[in-house]
Short mmCIF file of C-alpha atoms in Angstrom, two decimals:
data_model
loop_
_atom_site.label_atom_id
_atom_site.label_comp_id
_atom_site.label_asym_id
_atom_site.label_seq_id
_atom_site.Cartn_x
_atom_site.Cartn_y
_atom_site.Cartn_z
CA SER A 596 117.13 76.54 66.55
CA LEU A 597 118.20 80.33 65.47
CA GLY A 598 118.81 83.01 68.03
CA TYR A 599 121.84 84.40 71.32
CA ASP A 600 122.61 83.91 74.75
CA GLY A 601 119.39 82.29 75.70
CA ARG A 602 116.52 83.00 73.17
CA PHE A 603 115.53 81.40 70.59
CA ILE A 604 113.28 80.59 67.52
CA ASN A 605 113.26 76.71 66.74
CA LEU A 606 111.98 75.13 64.23
CA ASN A 607 110.78 72.03 62.49
CA ALA A 608 112.20 69.37 60.11
CA ASN A 609 110.62 71.35 57.36
CA GLY A 610 111.21 74.59 58.70
CA LEU A 611 108.82 75.70 59.87
CA LEU A 612 108.33 77.45 63.21
CA GLU A 613 108.15 74.88 65.68
CA SER A 614 108.62 76.96 68.56
CA ILE A 615 110.27 80.23 70.62
CA SER A 616 112.49 79.37 73.55
CA ILE A 617 113.32 81.87 76.69
CA ASP A 618 116.04 81.45 78.52
CA GLY A 619 115.02 77.65 79.07
CA LYS A 620 111.36 77.97 78.86
CA ASN A 621 109.41 76.40 75.29
CA GLU A 622 106.56 77.75 74.42
CA SER A 623 105.06 76.15 71.04
CA VAL A 624 104.08 78.35 68.08
CA GLN A 625 103.65 78.02 65.11
CA MET A 626 102.61 80.99 62.02
CA ASP A 627 100.12 80.64 59.49
CA PHE A 628 98.99 82.64 56.64
CA GLY A 629 95.99 82.58 55.00
CA PHE A 630 92.42 84.72 52.71
CA TYR A 631 88.70 85.35 53.25
CA LYS A 632 87.64 85.63 49.76
CA GLY A 633 85.76 89.16 50.37
CA ALA A 634 81.56 88.57 50.20
CA VAL A 635 79.88 90.10 46.53
CA GLY A 636 76.48 90.97 46.81
CA ASN A 637 74.45 93.33 45.07
CA ASN A 638 73.93 95.74 47.59
CA GLU A 639 70.04 96.30 46.70
CA VAL A 640 68.52 97.28 49.32
CA PHE A 641 70.22 99.05 52.20
CA GLY A 642 70.49 97.08 55.65
CA VAL A 643 69.69 94.11 54.00
CA ARG A 644 73.00 92.39 55.25
CA SER A 645 72.47 89.31 52.96
CA ASN A 646 72.93 92.05 49.98
CA ARG A 647 76.23 93.63 51.08
CA SER A 648 79.16 93.83 49.42
CA SER A 649 82.97 93.24 51.42
CA GLY A 650 84.60 96.23 50.71
CA ALA A 651 86.57 100.00 52.15
CA TYR A 652 83.39 100.20 54.99
CA ILE A 653 82.90 96.85 54.99
CA PHE A 654 84.90 94.00 56.29
CA ARG A 655 82.15 90.90 54.65
CA PRO A 656 84.21 87.15 53.96
CA ASN A 657 82.09 84.31 51.66
CA GLY A 658 83.51 81.65 54.05
CA THR A 659 85.63 80.78 56.99
CA VAL A 660 89.42 81.36 56.32
CA ASN A 661 91.39 79.98 53.62
CA LEU A 662 95.20 78.58 54.75
CA PHE A 663 97.85 78.32 52.91
CA ALA A 664 100.14 75.08 52.46
CA GLN A 665 102.68 74.46 54.84
CA THR A 666 104.89 73.53 52.96
CA PRO A 667 106.75 76.78 51.56
CA ALA A 668 110.00 77.46 50.57
CA VAL A 669 113.03 78.52 52.92
CA THR A 670 116.12 79.77 53.31
CA ILE A 671 118.10 80.14 56.75
CA VAL A 672 120.49 82.97 57.27
CA GLN A 673 121.95 83.08 60.29
CA GLY A 674 124.81 85.31 61.39
CA ASP A 675 127.00 87.78 64.37
CA VAL A 676 123.91 90.32 64.27
CA VAL A 677 121.00 88.80 62.93
CA SER A 678 119.64 85.05 61.78
CA GLU A 679 116.34 84.92 59.69
CA VAL A 680 114.32 81.61 58.23
CA ARG A 681 112.70 83.35 54.80
CA TYR A 682 109.71 82.26 53.96
CA LYS A 683 107.92 81.57 50.31
CA TYR A 684 104.07 80.98 50.07
CA SER A 685 103.21 82.46 46.42
CA ASP A 686 105.10 84.51 43.97
CA TRP A 687 102.40 87.74 46.31
CA ILE A 688 103.05 86.32 49.52
CA SER A 689 106.67 85.44 51.58
CA SER A 690 107.88 86.66 54.44
CA ILE A 691 111.36 87.13 57.25
CA LEU A 692 111.00 85.99 60.87
CA ARG A 693 113.89 87.40 62.14
CA ILE A 694 116.12 87.84 65.35
CA TYR A 695 118.61 90.06 66.04
CA ARG A 696 121.09 89.90 69.36
CA GLY A 697 120.55 91.31 71.97
CA ALA A 698 116.93 92.31 71.34
CA GLU A 699 115.70 94.26 74.86
CA PRO A 700 112.17 93.86 75.63
CA PHE A 701 112.87 90.19 74.17
CA HIS A 702 111.04 90.20 70.62
CA VAL A 703 110.41 88.77 67.54
CA GLU A 704 110.11 90.20 63.84
CA HIS A 705 107.73 88.58 61.72
CA GLU A 706 108.62 91.05 58.22
CA TRP A 707 105.28 90.24 55.32
CA LEU A 708 105.31 90.89 51.89
CA VAL A 709 101.81 90.53 49.96
CA GLY A 710 101.02 91.35 46.66
CA PRO A 711 99.97 92.16 44.14
CA ILE A 712 96.74 90.15 45.16
CA PRO A 713 95.20 87.90 41.94
CA PHE A 714 91.33 87.93 41.38
CA ASP A 715 89.65 84.11 41.00
CA ASP A 716 88.32 83.08 38.47
CA GLU A 717 85.13 84.02 39.88
CA GLY A 718 86.39 87.62 40.72
CA PHE A 719 86.70 87.20 43.76
CA GLY A 720 89.27 89.70 45.89
CA LYS A 721 90.26 88.11 48.79
CA GLU A 722 91.34 89.51 52.39
CA VAL A 723 95.18 87.81 53.93
CA VAL A 724 95.72 87.85 57.40
CA ILE A 725 97.99 85.72 59.80
CA ARG A 726 97.31 83.49 61.97
CA TYR A 727 100.25 83.01 65.21
CA HIS A 728 99.20 79.84 67.31
CA VAL A 729 99.97 79.76 70.63
CA SER A 730 99.59 76.03 71.77
CA ASP A 731 99.48 75.85 74.90
CA LEU A 732 97.83 78.95 75.92
CA HIS A 733 94.51 78.28 76.09
CA ASN A 734 92.41 82.11 76.85
CA ASN A 735 88.88 81.38 76.04
CA GLY A 736 87.51 83.17 73.51
CA GLU A 737 88.56 86.63 75.09
CA PHE A 738 91.99 88.72 73.99
CA LEU A 739 92.73 91.68 74.67
CA THR A 740 92.97 95.03 71.62
CA ASP A 741 94.53 98.63 72.88
CA SER A 742 92.62 101.41 71.82
CA ASN A 743 94.10 104.37 69.68
CA GLY A 744 97.68 102.75 70.92
CA ARG A 745 96.26 103.05 74.59
CA GLU A 746 94.78 100.89 77.53
CA MET A 747 93.81 97.85 76.45
CA LEU A 748 90.37 96.59 75.66
CA LYS A 749 88.53 92.63 76.86
CA ARG A 750 87.09 91.51 73.94
CA LYS A 751 85.09 88.02 73.83
CA MET A 752 83.96 86.23 71.42
CA ASN A 753 79.43 87.13 70.33
CA TYR A 754 79.84 88.95 73.45
CA ARG A 755 78.70 92.55 73.47
CA PRO A 756 79.40 94.14 76.87
CA THR A 757 75.72 96.42 77.46
CA TRP A 758 72.85 94.18 75.20
CA ASN A 759 72.86 90.07 74.04
CA VAL A 760 74.11 89.82 70.60
CA GLU A 761 73.48 88.08 67.63
CA LEU A 762 76.24 88.05 65.22
CA ASP A 763 74.98 86.55 62.32
CA GLU A 764 78.44 88.09 61.12
CA LYS A 765 80.40 84.96 62.89
CA ILE A 766 83.68 86.24 61.62
CA SER A 767 84.23 89.83 61.14
CA GLY A 768 81.36 91.13 64.04
CA ASN A 769 83.99 89.51 66.06
CA TYR A 770 86.62 91.64 63.96
CA TYR A 771 88.16 94.49 66.36
CA PRO A 772 90.37 97.60 65.38
CA VAL A 773 94.17 97.30 66.67
CA THR A 774 95.97 100.64 66.22
CA THR A 775 98.97 98.57 68.15
CA ARG A 776 98.43 95.60 70.13
CA ILE A 777 96.73 92.48 69.88
CA ALA A 778 97.15 90.21 73.09
CA ILE A 779 95.54 86.74 74.55
CA GLU A 780 96.26 86.03 78.32
CA ASP A 781 96.37 82.63 80.13
CA GLY A 782 97.34 83.29 83.44
CA ASP A 783 100.85 85.50 83.64
CA ASN A 784 100.95 83.20 79.91
CA ILE A 785 101.07 86.22 77.97
CA TRP A 786 101.84 86.73 73.92
CA SER A 787 101.34 90.60 72.10
CA VAL A 788 101.34 90.45 68.03
CA VAL A 789 102.49 94.46 68.12
CA THR A 790 102.19 95.56 64.70
CA ASP A 791 103.84 98.69 62.45
CA ARG A 792 99.98 100.44 61.63
CA SER A 793 96.38 99.88 62.51
CA GLN A 794 95.36 96.77 61.23
CA GLY A 795 91.67 94.62 62.02
CA GLY A 796 92.51 91.21 64.30
CA SER A 797 90.05 88.81 66.50
CA SER A 798 91.44 85.49 68.59
CA LEU A 799 88.44 83.75 67.05
CA GLN A 800 90.02 80.05 67.73
CA ASP A 801 91.80 78.97 71.14
CA GLY A 802 95.41 80.31 71.47
CA THR A 803 95.01 82.63 68.04
CA MET A 804 95.75 86.35 67.13
CA GLU A 805 94.68 86.94 63.96
CA LEU A 806 96.08 89.56 62.16
CA MET A 807 94.10 91.60 58.07
CA VAL A 808 97.28 92.44 56.28
CA HIS A 809 96.44 93.78 53.27
CA ARG A 810 92.88 93.49 51.21
CA ARG A 811 92.22 94.07 46.99
CA LEU A 812 88.10 93.69 46.79
CA SER A 813 86.29 93.96 43.27
CA HIS A 814 83.22 95.26 44.09
CA ASP A 815 82.27 99.02 45.82
CA ASP A 816 79.97 97.87 48.91
CA ALA A 817 77.49 100.75 48.19
CA PHE A 818 78.73 103.30 51.40
CA GLY A 819 79.65 105.70 49.67
CA VAL A 820 82.77 106.58 48.16
CA GLY A 821 81.77 104.70 44.85
CA GLU A 822 84.63 102.38 43.66
CA ALA A 823 86.01 99.22 45.53
CA LEU A 824 88.56 98.78 47.68
CA ASN A 825 90.96 98.12 44.53
CA GLU A 826 93.72 99.67 45.26
CA THR A 827 96.80 100.23 42.03
CA ALA A 828 100.41 100.55 42.05
CA PHE A 829 102.36 101.44 38.78
CA GLY A 830 99.45 98.86 37.28
CA LYS A 831 99.74 96.28 39.66
CA GLY A 832 97.98 95.44 42.38
CA LEU A 833 99.57 97.36 45.32
CA VAL A 834 101.67 95.18 47.34
CA VAL A 835 102.49 96.09 51.49
CA ARG A 836 105.44 95.03 53.46
CA GLY A 837 104.81 95.15 56.35
CA ILE A 838 106.01 94.53 60.17
CA HIS A 839 104.70 92.45 63.25
CA TYR A 840 106.56 91.84 66.67
CA ILE A 841 106.19 88.65 68.20
CA VAL A 842 106.28 89.55 71.87
CA PRO A 843 106.42 86.74 74.49
CA GLY A 844 106.09 87.38 78.25
CA SER A 845 104.17 90.42 80.45
CA HIS A 846 101.93 93.42 78.88
CA ALA A 847 104.37 95.75 80.62
CA ASP A 848 107.08 94.54 77.95
CA ALA A 849 104.95 94.53 75.08
CA ARG A 850 104.04 97.81 75.89
CA LYS A 851 107.41 98.88 76.12
CA VAL A 852 108.30 97.47 72.15
CA VAL A 853 105.10 99.35 71.25
CA GLN A 854 107.00 102.56 72.64
CA ASN A 855 109.76 101.76 70.95
CA LYS A 856 107.51 100.89 67.32
CA VAL A 857 105.51 103.26 67.42
CA LEU A 858 108.60 106.17 68.53
CA HIS A 859 110.94 104.96 66.11
CA PRO A 860 114.44 106.04 66.61
CA TRP A 861 114.54 108.09 63.24
CA TYR A 862 118.00 108.38 61.16
CA PHE A 863 119.62 110.72 59.11
CA LEU A 864 122.18 110.27 56.72
CA SER A 865 125.35 112.48 55.64
CA SER A 866 127.99 111.04 52.98
CA ALA A 867 131.11 111.03 54.66
CA LYS A 868 133.24 110.89 51.34
CA ASN A 869 136.80 112.14 51.70
CA ILE A 870 136.20 112.76 55.21
CA PRO A 871 138.03 110.54 56.91
CA PHE A 872 137.11 109.17 59.99
CA GLU A 873 139.78 111.07 62.30
CA ASP A 874 138.69 114.12 60.88
CA TRP A 875 135.35 113.54 61.45
CA ARG A 876 135.25 111.75 65.31
CA ARG B 519 107.90 128.30 62.25
CA PRO B 520 106.87 128.45 58.21
CA ASP B 521 108.92 125.77 57.57
CA LEU B 522 105.60 123.91 59.94
CA ILE B 523 102.78 124.87 58.38
CA ALA B 524 102.14 122.11 55.82
CA MET B 525 102.76 119.66 58.12
CA ARG B 526 100.01 121.48 59.85
CA GLU B 527 97.89 121.48 57.16
CA ALA B 528 98.20 117.84 55.99
CA MET B 529 97.62 117.26 59.83
CA GLY B 530 94.22 119.07 59.64
CA ILE B 531 92.77 117.68 56.59
CA MET B 532 93.91 114.15 58.05
CA GLN B 533 91.84 114.59 60.56
CA HIS B 534 88.87 113.77 58.29
CA HIS B 535 87.51 110.61 58.81
CA ASP B 536 87.63 108.71 55.81
CA ALA B 537 92.32 109.49 56.17
CA VAL B 538 91.31 107.60 59.27
CA THR B 539 89.46 104.62 58.53
CA GLY B 540 90.92 104.69 54.21
CA THR B 541 87.48 105.05 52.86
CA GLU B 542 88.41 107.95 50.88
CA GLN B 543 88.54 107.48 46.86
CA GLN B 544 92.00 106.27 45.27
CA HIS B 545 93.02 109.87 43.85
CA VAL B 546 92.13 111.38 47.27
CA ALA B 547 94.06 108.19 48.83
CA ASP B 548 97.49 109.62 46.30
CA ASP B 549 96.49 113.69 47.13
CA TYR B 550 96.53 112.64 51.03
CA ALA B 551 99.98 111.37 50.34
CA ARG B 552 102.03 114.02 48.03
CA VAL B 553 100.12 116.41 51.05
CA LEU B 554 102.07 114.52 53.08
CA ASP B 555 105.52 114.12 51.21
CA ILE B 556 105.49 117.67 51.62
CA GLY B 557 105.04 118.28 54.53
CA PHE B 558 107.97 115.62 55.68
CA HIS B 559 110.80 117.38 53.06
CA ASP B 560 109.31 120.66 54.72
CA CYS B 561 110.29 119.90 58.01
CA ASP B 562 113.91 119.25 56.83
CA ASP B 563 115.14 121.91 57.49
CA ILE B 564 114.12 121.49 60.88
CA THR B 565 115.48 118.38 62.19
CA ALA B 566 118.95 119.39 60.33
CA SER B 567 118.92 122.80 62.77
CA ALA B 568 117.34 120.72 66.10
CA LEU B 569 119.64 117.79 65.87
CA SER B 570 122.80 120.74 65.18
CA LYS B 571 121.82 122.75 68.45
CA LEU B 572 121.56 119.32 69.67
CA MET B 573 124.73 118.34 68.96
CA GLY B 574 126.68 122.60 69.53
CA SER B 575 127.60 123.01 66.09
CA SER B 576 127.00 126.19 65.15
CA GLU B 577 125.78 125.63 61.14
CA PRO B 578 123.33 123.67 60.30
CA LEU B 579 124.13 119.85 59.18
CA GLU B 580 123.92 118.15 56.01
CA MET B 581 121.47 115.66 56.70
CA THR B 582 118.81 113.81 54.63
CA ASN B 583 116.96 111.00 55.73
CA CYS B 584 116.08 108.02 53.69
CA MET B 585 112.09 108.52 53.40
CA LEU B 586 111.62 104.47 50.96
CA LEU B 587 113.71 102.56 53.92
CA ASN B 588 109.59 100.59 53.34
CA VAL B 589 110.88 99.32 50.35
CA SER B 590 114.81 98.94 51.23
CA SER B 591 115.79 101.49 49.29
CA CYS B 592 118.09 104.44 50.11
CA PRO B 593 120.52 106.86 47.05
CA LEU B 594 123.35 107.79 50.16
CA THR B 595 123.82 104.16 51.34
CA GLU B 596 123.72 103.19 48.63
CA ASN B 597 125.65 104.77 46.35
CA ASN B 598 128.05 105.61 48.84
CA ASP B 599 131.66 104.20 50.20
CA ASP B 600 132.04 105.88 53.37
CA PHE B 601 128.76 107.26 55.44
CA VAL B 602 127.46 108.94 58.36
CA VAL B 603 124.09 107.70 60.20
CA THR B 604 122.19 109.50 63.41
CA ILE B 605 119.88 108.24 65.34
CA PHE B 606 117.70 110.45 67.54
CA ASN B 607 114.88 108.05 70.52
CA PRO B 608 112.20 109.83 71.03
CA GLN B 609 112.04 108.04 74.35
CA SER B 610 112.33 109.59 77.28
CA ARG B 611 114.26 106.20 78.23
CA GLU B 612 117.20 104.59 76.42
CA VAL B 613 116.35 101.90 73.20
CA ARG B 614 119.26 99.50 72.09
CA PRO B 615 117.72 99.46 68.93
CA LEU B 616 118.80 96.01 65.12
CA VAL B 617 119.67 99.52 62.89
CA ARG B 618 119.35 97.84 59.17
CA LEU B 619 120.19 100.02 55.43
CA PRO B 620 119.84 99.24 51.70
CA VAL B 621 123.38 98.89 50.28
CA ALA B 622 124.17 98.51 46.76
CA SER B 623 125.78 94.66 46.90
CA THR B 624 125.78 91.37 49.28
CA THR B 625 129.51 90.49 48.81
CA ASP B 626 131.13 93.62 50.91
CA GLN B 627 131.90 93.99 54.12
CA TYR B 628 131.24 97.24 56.38
CA THR B 629 132.62 98.86 60.12
CA ALA B 630 130.00 100.47 61.81
CA LYS B 631 132.20 102.55 65.07
CA CYS B 632 131.14 105.09 67.50
CA PRO B 633 133.04 108.42 67.44
CA GLN B 634 134.95 106.73 70.92
CA GLY B 635 136.12 104.14 67.42
CA LYS B 636 134.42 101.68 68.91
CA GLU B 637 133.65 98.53 66.52
CA HIS B 638 130.08 97.30 66.13
CA PRO B 639 129.80 93.61 65.36
CA THR B 640 127.80 94.57 61.46
CA GLN B 641 126.33 91.56 59.47
CA VAL B 642 125.77 91.93 55.16
CA ASN B 643 122.36 90.26 53.57
CA ALA B 644 121.52 90.29 50.89
CA LEU B 645 118.23 91.24 50.17
CA PRO B 646 115.20 88.76 49.52
CA THR B 647 114.28 88.95 46.08
CA ASP B 648 110.50 89.42 46.61
CA VAL B 649 111.38 92.76 48.08
CA LEU B 650 113.70 93.33 45.35
CA VAL B 651 110.38 93.37 42.35
CA ILE B 652 108.44 95.48 43.96
CA PRO B 653 106.71 97.49 41.52
CA GLY B 654 108.47 100.46 41.43
CA ARG B 655 110.87 99.89 43.81
CA PRO B 656 113.40 102.38 42.72
CA GLY B 657 117.42 102.47 43.46
CA ASN B 658 120.03 99.28 42.74
CA ALA B 659 120.16 98.08 46.33
CA LEU B 660 120.91 94.39 46.68
CA GLY B 661 122.09 93.90 50.21
CA GLU B 662 121.53 95.03 54.02
CA LEU B 663 123.49 95.90 56.49
CA THR B 664 122.56 95.62 59.99
CA PHE B 665 124.01 96.01 63.47
CA LEU B 666 123.24 96.84 66.76
CA THR B 667 124.12 100.12 67.86
CA GLY B 668 124.35 99.42 72.18
CA CYS B 669 122.54 102.43 73.83
CA ILE B 670 120.92 105.65 72.61
CA PRO B 671 120.51 107.94 74.95
CA PRO B 672 116.61 109.50 76.49
CA LEU B 673 115.79 111.93 73.85
CA GLY B 674 119.14 111.55 72.56
CA TYR B 675 121.40 110.89 69.08
CA LYS B 676 124.00 108.34 69.07
CA SER B 677 126.06 108.73 66.02
CA PHE B 678 127.74 106.01 63.59
CA TYR B 679 130.92 105.96 61.18
CA ILE B 680 130.13 103.99 58.40
CA SER B 681 132.68 102.35 55.19
CA LYS B 682 132.98 99.36 53.47
CA THR B 683 135.82 97.39 54.00
CA SER B 684 137.72 95.92 50.90
CA LYS B 685 138.93 92.67 53.81
CA PRO B 686 136.80 90.65 54.69
CA LYS B 687 136.66 91.26 58.45
CA HIS B 688 136.45 87.75 60.88
CA THR B 689 133.31 87.70 61.64
CA LYS B 690 131.76 84.46 59.72
CA LYS B 691 129.56 85.28 56.51
CA PRO B 692 126.46 83.88 57.09
CA ARG B 693 125.20 80.98 56.40
CA ILE B 694 122.65 80.04 53.39
CA PHE B 695 120.76 76.74 53.44
CA THR B 696 117.61 74.84 52.86
CA PRO B 697 115.91 72.25 55.27
CA SER B 698 116.07 68.94 53.55
CA GLU B 699 112.50 68.89 51.22
CA PRO B 700 109.99 69.46 53.64
CA THR B 701 107.80 65.59 54.79
#
């Protein structure tokens, strides 16, 4: 267990997240990295779904999620101020679970680093997701996502409020925009994941919240941009680094964490060379 | 007001759906980043004079903000043994952030003092190797200094005097270990 003042992240013998305890209450929480293969079509006939490629305008996975084996290399750093569990899943996916003293409202940081995403042998691209699983929470296919950082909208699997939908794309048809927060609830047991940028998200399995953190695709989706979503930097596939904030507890707490992260404090730095503390003070 | 024009133009340009959703061509995305960067830097003078007004000092303060903290890079904190970090809270209620700043080495210790002379607990961790190898990441930071600020007042600020100490401090050094081989 790592943590401070009654709040802990608990790891199993392999160093993987097993549960989060808050003031004696234990909730089992796991997290997975995975990816979808991006569908590749010939985009021939406009509007014919089966030809569509996954691209800048479209998320269309080819098959279900491929979860990474739960055998990452694990390093644990424990200190007075902050404790971290560092995972390395592959040479293009690693992450850090971070818990620090006095986090108010309480939350656990999950900093992820993804890229350069490799294309596979058949040239398919990948769409990388992180899945958080609160095992004892049963949300029955309902979840909430925010609308531009403001009110939370209720979402329901395979359902649209204004017509009887028949979803051909069972995965992307249930993905919604997440500007700052996705949440699942089971009575007063509410869990949120706050994002540091807009992402796509869903709750495809009971008790899970899934967010797409990075994509690299090999085909244009013929909606106008005329190039595949294949961003590079310094000659390699783009490397992306970000943080998710896992927030147990009420919507009010999660909303405060959203404000604390969206309106993050600003740092201003100045050298204090040859200025002793007393003079500065 | 002239310093604000670049940022206002940037926000004007980026009302376009391409900028909001990322469906622009790569070279356009790069140009959006360039325009925003110019806008941010043009705002430096505005924020420095606003902060100096808040601090009640007559001349504008010499301050920089590091735009590459997201890849743990900041020349000022990496190359100075002593530096001041001022944290401004833009919210209308107090916050208690964890501050993380890149530093050159992983073995040095630092003290973080507020103007009242109270020392705040600090910790220096080695940055993960995957961060060190991010393509194009500038600078030579190998470590990360973290400390807790305590309460930062609403729409207010708090400054900390950070200095490298030669003697190891009383706090226990971070324990690093890897669990038993996965079963």
